[in-house]
Amino acid sequence: MSVTMRCQVAMFPAWLLLSGLALAQEFSTGPVITDQGPVVNVAEDAFDLVPGVRYRLLFNVADGRPDRHELNRGLESAARFLNMHARRGIETANLQIEIVTHGATSFDVLSDAAYRERFGRDNPNSSLLRALVEAGVAIRQCGQSAASNDISAEQLASGVSLAVSAMTVLVRRQSEGWVLLP
């Protein structure tokens, strides 16, 4: 057995122990969005946002999910962002968040009634959308995607507003200094 191989074999138990510690971290939700957006706590000295700085973040969510019975991961990312940074002491008042939805995600921001009419069940994203809106997150649906999917403004979930287009939101917000999170 070569020296390299012996070192690898000798280090395997240490690697296994360390990987087990990393895997032992449990994901949990809250404190802002209590039912969705699970995150894991990381080391205190991990690179983080600067407390006291105001951040304006724009989530661009266009991908639907292949299984209509699941939460939209893009929408849930906004909940995760709020939860992970609130846990680390970043005040939510300093996190101004907006989500622009378009493409296949257009169906994920429908009201329960409109979703039920199309898919025969309540929208699995309803409680997440409510929680995000209650947390102060603005959600804007692309008007072009809505029209191409035969969705009216009245069919959108409460708190979701219509924009001329996703491109309009992206251009306007970025020209105003917002950070784009694709």
mmCIF file of C-alpha atoms in Angstrom:
data_model
loop_
_atom_site.group_PDB
_atom_site.id
_atom_site.type_symbol
_atom_site.label_atom_id
_atom_site.label_comp_id
_atom_site.label_asym_id
_atom_site.label_seq_id
_atom_site.Cartn_x
_atom_site.Cartn_y
_atom_site.Cartn_z
ATOM 1 C CA MET A 1 0.000 0.000 0.000
ATOM 2 C CA SER A 2 1.425 3.387 -0.994
ATOM 3 C CA VAL A 3 2.037 6.201 1.475
ATOM 4 C CA THR A 4 -0.764 8.225 -0.151
ATOM 5 C CA MET A 5 -3.194 5.349 0.193
ATOM 6 C CA ARG A 6 -2.209 4.789 3.859
ATOM 7 C CA CYS A 7 -2.795 8.496 4.590
ATOM 8 C CA GLN A 8 -6.190 8.361 2.926
ATOM 9 C CA VAL A 9 -7.159 5.252 4.886
ATOM 10 C CA ALA A 10 -5.876 6.775 8.141
ATOM 11 C CA MET A 11 -7.800 10.007 7.550
ATOM 12 C CA PHE A 12 -11.073 8.277 6.658
ATOM 13 C CA PRO A 13 -12.357 7.985 10.272
ATOM 14 C CA ALA A 14 -11.680 11.715 10.851
ATOM 15 C CA TRP A 15 -13.446 12.635 7.604
ATOM 16 C CA LEU A 16 -16.370 10.408 8.536
ATOM 17 C CA LEU A 17 -16.651 12.042 11.965
ATOM 18 C CA LEU A 18 -16.516 15.575 10.536
ATOM 19 C CA SER A 19 -19.003 14.830 7.785
ATOM 20 C CA GLY A 20 -21.318 13.327 10.390
ATOM 21 C CA LEU A 21 -21.120 16.539 12.408
ATOM 22 C CA ALA A 22 -22.009 18.582 9.346
ATOM 23 C CA LEU A 23 -24.906 16.287 8.557
ATOM 24 C CA ALA A 24 -26.099 16.455 12.172
ATOM 25 C CA GLN A 25 -27.133 20.075 11.653
ATOM 26 C CA GLU A 26 -30.907 20.158 11.515
ATOM 27 C CA PHE A 27 -32.871 22.487 9.297
ATOM 28 C CA SER A 28 -35.678 24.405 10.954
ATOM 29 C CA THR A 29 -37.984 27.280 10.096
ATOM 30 C CA GLY A 30 -38.499 30.697 11.665
ATOM 31 C CA PRO A 31 -38.255 33.157 13.180
ATOM 32 C CA VAL A 32 -39.867 35.267 10.430
ATOM 33 C CA ILE A 33 -41.609 32.666 8.259
ATOM 34 C CA THR A 34 -42.528 29.960 10.742
ATOM 35 C CA ASP A 35 -43.859 27.175 8.504
ATOM 36 C CA GLN A 36 -41.563 27.408 5.472
ATOM 37 C CA GLY A 37 -38.058 28.472 4.549
ATOM 38 C CA PRO A 38 -35.978 25.987 6.555
ATOM 39 C CA VAL A 39 -32.370 26.928 7.252
ATOM 40 C CA VAL A 40 -29.478 25.626 9.309
ATOM 41 C CA ASN A 41 -27.440 27.726 11.731
ATOM 42 C CA VAL A 42 -23.811 28.245 10.742
ATOM 43 C CA ALA A 43 -20.724 29.374 12.637
ATOM 44 C CA GLU A 44 -20.810 32.805 14.265
ATOM 45 C CA ASP A 45 -17.771 33.944 12.269
ATOM 46 C CA ALA A 46 -19.271 32.997 8.867
ATOM 47 C CA PHE A 47 -19.368 35.731 6.216
ATOM 48 C CA ASP A 48 -22.667 37.562 6.633
ATOM 49 C CA LEU A 49 -24.621 40.709 5.925
ATOM 50 C CA VAL A 50 -23.564 43.825 7.815
ATOM 51 C CA PRO A 51 -25.940 44.751 10.651
ATOM 52 C CA GLY A 52 -27.497 48.192 10.304
ATOM 53 C CA VAL A 53 -27.159 48.307 6.502
ATOM 54 C CA ARG A 54 -30.387 48.486 4.500
ATOM 55 C CA TYR A 55 -30.598 45.869 1.740
ATOM 56 C CA ARG A 56 -33.009 45.933 -1.208
ATOM 57 C CA LEU A 57 -33.298 42.495 -2.799
ATOM 58 C CA LEU A 58 -35.152 41.379 -5.893
ATOM 59 C CA PHE A 59 -35.872 37.669 -6.332
ATOM 60 C CA ASN A 60 -36.488 36.675 -9.968
ATOM 61 C CA VAL A 61 -38.675 33.548 -9.902
ATOM 62 C CA ALA A 62 -39.619 32.020 -13.248
ATOM 63 C CA ASP A 63 -39.360 28.273 -12.771
ATOM 64 C CA GLY A 64 -42.449 26.372 -11.825
ATOM 65 C CA ARG A 65 -42.161 22.938 -10.341
ATOM 66 C CA PRO A 66 -42.776 19.734 -12.230
ATOM 67 C CA ASP A 67 -45.007 18.454 -9.418
ATOM 68 C CA ARG A 68 -47.838 20.884 -8.693
ATOM 69 C CA HIS A 69 -48.149 19.418 -5.177
ATOM 70 C CA GLU A 70 -44.884 20.995 -3.978
ATOM 71 C CA LEU A 71 -43.833 24.448 -2.840
ATOM 72 C CA ASN A 72 -42.114 26.615 -5.402
ATOM 73 C CA ARG A 73 -38.422 26.600 -4.383
ATOM 74 C CA GLY A 74 -37.857 30.101 -5.749
ATOM 75 C CA LEU A 75 -40.622 31.533 -3.586
ATOM 76 C CA GLU A 76 -39.352 29.564 -0.609
ATOM 77 C CA SER A 77 -35.862 31.030 -1.121
ATOM 78 C CA ALA A 78 -37.172 34.436 -0.074
ATOM 79 C CA ALA A 79 -38.503 32.873 3.149
ATOM 80 C CA ARG A 80 -35.161 31.162 3.706
ATOM 81 C CA PHE A 81 -33.326 34.450 3.204
ATOM 82 C CA LEU A 82 -35.505 36.208 5.798
ATOM 83 C CA ASN A 83 -35.188 33.374 8.314
ATOM 84 C CA MET A 84 -31.436 32.830 8.041
ATOM 85 C CA HIS A 85 -30.563 36.497 8.440
ATOM 86 C CA ALA A 86 -33.086 37.239 11.181
ATOM 87 C CA ARG A 87 -31.499 34.399 13.165
ATOM 88 C CA ARG A 88 -28.154 36.134 12.814
ATOM 89 C CA GLY A 89 -29.444 39.438 14.150
ATOM 90 C CA ILE A 90 -30.138 41.284 10.900
ATOM 91 C CA GLU A 91 -33.266 43.363 11.468
ATOM 92 C CA THR A 92 -36.027 42.500 9.021
ATOM 93 C CA ALA A 93 -36.726 46.232 8.686
ATOM 94 C CA ASN A 94 -33.358 46.403 6.890
ATOM 95 C CA LEU A 95 -34.331 43.683 4.402
ATOM 96 C CA GLN A 96 -36.606 45.130 1.741
ATOM 97 C CA ILE A 97 -37.556 42.177 -0.456
ATOM 98 C CA GLU A 98 -39.511 41.994 -3.672
ATOM 99 C CA ILE A 99 -40.290 38.926 -5.761
ATOM 100 C CA VAL A 100 -41.098 39.091 -9.463
ATOM 101 C CA THR A 101 -42.845 35.992 -10.807
ATOM 102 C CA HIS A 102 -43.225 35.029 -14.451
ATOM 103 C CA GLY A 103 -43.239 32.067 -16.792
ATOM 104 C CA ALA A 104 -44.344 28.797 -15.197
ATOM 105 C CA THR A 105 -44.364 30.409 -11.741
ATOM 106 C CA SER A 106 -47.420 32.424 -12.798
ATOM 107 C CA PHE A 107 -49.628 29.533 -11.663
ATOM 108 C CA ASP A 108 -47.918 29.410 -8.262
ATOM 109 C CA VAL A 109 -49.250 32.856 -7.295
ATOM 110 C CA LEU A 110 -52.911 32.124 -8.064
ATOM 111 C CA SER A 111 -55.581 32.377 -5.372
ATOM 112 C CA ASP A 112 -56.843 29.071 -4.019
ATOM 113 C CA ALA A 113 -60.106 29.479 -5.955
ATOM 114 C CA ALA A 114 -58.334 30.120 -9.274
ATOM 115 C CA TYR A 115 -55.822 27.334 -8.648
ATOM 116 C CA ARG A 116 -58.598 24.898 -7.725
ATOM 117 C CA GLU A 117 -60.450 25.768 -10.927
ATOM 118 C CA ARG A 118 -57.387 24.848 -13.004
ATOM 119 C CA PHE A 119 -55.806 22.033 -11.015
ATOM 120 C CA GLY A 120 -58.574 20.635 -8.793
ATOM 121 C CA ARG A 121 -56.969 21.528 -5.469
ATOM 122 C CA ASP A 122 -55.827 24.484 -3.352
ATOM 123 C CA ASN A 123 -52.574 26.223 -4.229
ATOM 124 C CA PRO A 124 -49.772 24.562 -2.208
ATOM 125 C CA ASN A 125 -48.033 27.963 -2.070
ATOM 126 C CA SER A 126 -50.956 29.804 -0.417
ATOM 127 C CA SER A 127 -49.671 29.825 3.148
ATOM 128 C CA LEU A 128 -46.164 30.744 1.966
ATOM 129 C CA LEU A 129 -47.516 33.648 -0.104
ATOM 130 C CA ARG A 130 -49.554 34.900 2.882
ATOM 131 C CA ALA A 131 -46.570 34.653 5.217
ATOM 132 C CA LEU A 132 -44.291 36.494 2.786
ATOM 133 C CA VAL A 133 -46.812 39.303 2.305
ATOM 134 C CA GLU A 134 -47.325 39.534 6.088
ATOM 135 C CA ALA A 135 -43.536 39.819 6.464
ATOM 136 C CA GLY A 136 -43.565 42.821 4.121
ATOM 137 C CA VAL A 137 -42.392 41.095 0.940
ATOM 138 C CA ALA A 138 -43.821 42.619 -2.256
ATOM 139 C CA ILE A 139 -44.802 40.056 -4.897
ATOM 140 C CA ARG A 140 -45.303 41.191 -8.491
ATOM 141 C CA GLN A 141 -46.613 38.991 -11.301
ATOM 142 C CA CYS A 142 -45.523 39.639 -14.891
ATOM 143 C CA GLY A 143 -48.534 40.900 -16.832
ATOM 144 C CA GLN A 144 -47.252 39.375 -20.067
ATOM 145 C CA SER A 145 -46.924 35.900 -18.535
ATOM 146 C CA ALA A 146 -50.316 36.300 -16.879
ATOM 147 C CA ALA A 147 -51.945 37.167 -20.206
ATOM 148 C CA SER A 148 -50.238 34.324 -22.068
ATOM 149 C CA ASN A 149 -51.464 31.901 -19.373
ATOM 150 C CA ASP A 150 -54.989 33.374 -19.347
ATOM 151 C CA ILE A 151 -54.627 34.704 -15.788
ATOM 152 C CA SER A 152 -56.423 37.887 -14.731
ATOM 153 C CA ALA A 153 -55.359 40.199 -11.901
ATOM 154 C CA GLU A 154 -58.452 39.076 -9.970
ATOM 155 C CA GLN A 155 -57.183 35.478 -10.007
ATOM 156 C CA LEU A 156 -53.950 36.333 -8.208
ATOM 157 C CA ALA A 157 -53.510 35.517 -4.527
ATOM 158 C CA SER A 158 -54.130 38.298 -2.045
ATOM 159 C CA GLY A 159 -51.105 40.581 -1.844
ATOM 160 C CA VAL A 160 -49.791 39.710 -5.315
ATOM 161 C CA SER A 161 -49.891 42.648 -7.720
ATOM 162 C CA LEU A 162 -49.621 42.819 -11.486
ATOM 163 C CA ALA A 163 -46.694 44.493 -13.280
ATOM 164 C CA VAL A 164 -46.462 45.420 -16.954
ATOM 165 C CA SER A 165 -43.804 42.730 -17.326
ATOM 166 C CA ALA A 166 -41.083 40.942 -15.397
ATOM 167 C CA MET A 167 -38.547 42.789 -17.538
ATOM 168 C CA THR A 168 -40.076 46.085 -16.415
ATOM 169 C CA VAL A 169 -39.675 45.147 -12.742
ATOM 170 C CA LEU A 170 -36.120 43.887 -13.281
ATOM 171 C CA VAL A 171 -35.001 47.001 -15.169
ATOM 172 C CA ARG A 172 -36.687 49.467 -12.844
ATOM 173 C CA ARG A 173 -35.541 47.900 -9.598
ATOM 174 C CA GLN A 174 -31.963 47.364 -10.749
ATOM 175 C CA SER A 175 -31.768 50.969 -11.977
ATOM 176 C CA GLU A 176 -32.918 51.956 -8.462
ATOM 177 C CA GLY A 177 -30.012 50.016 -6.943
ATOM 178 C CA TRP A 178 -31.750 46.786 -5.953
ATOM 179 C CA VAL A 179 -29.648 43.598 -5.853
ATOM 180 C CA LEU A 180 -30.914 40.882 -8.206
ATOM 181 C CA LEU A 181 -31.063 37.347 -6.845
ATOM 182 C CA PRO A 182 -31.804 35.140 -9.867
#
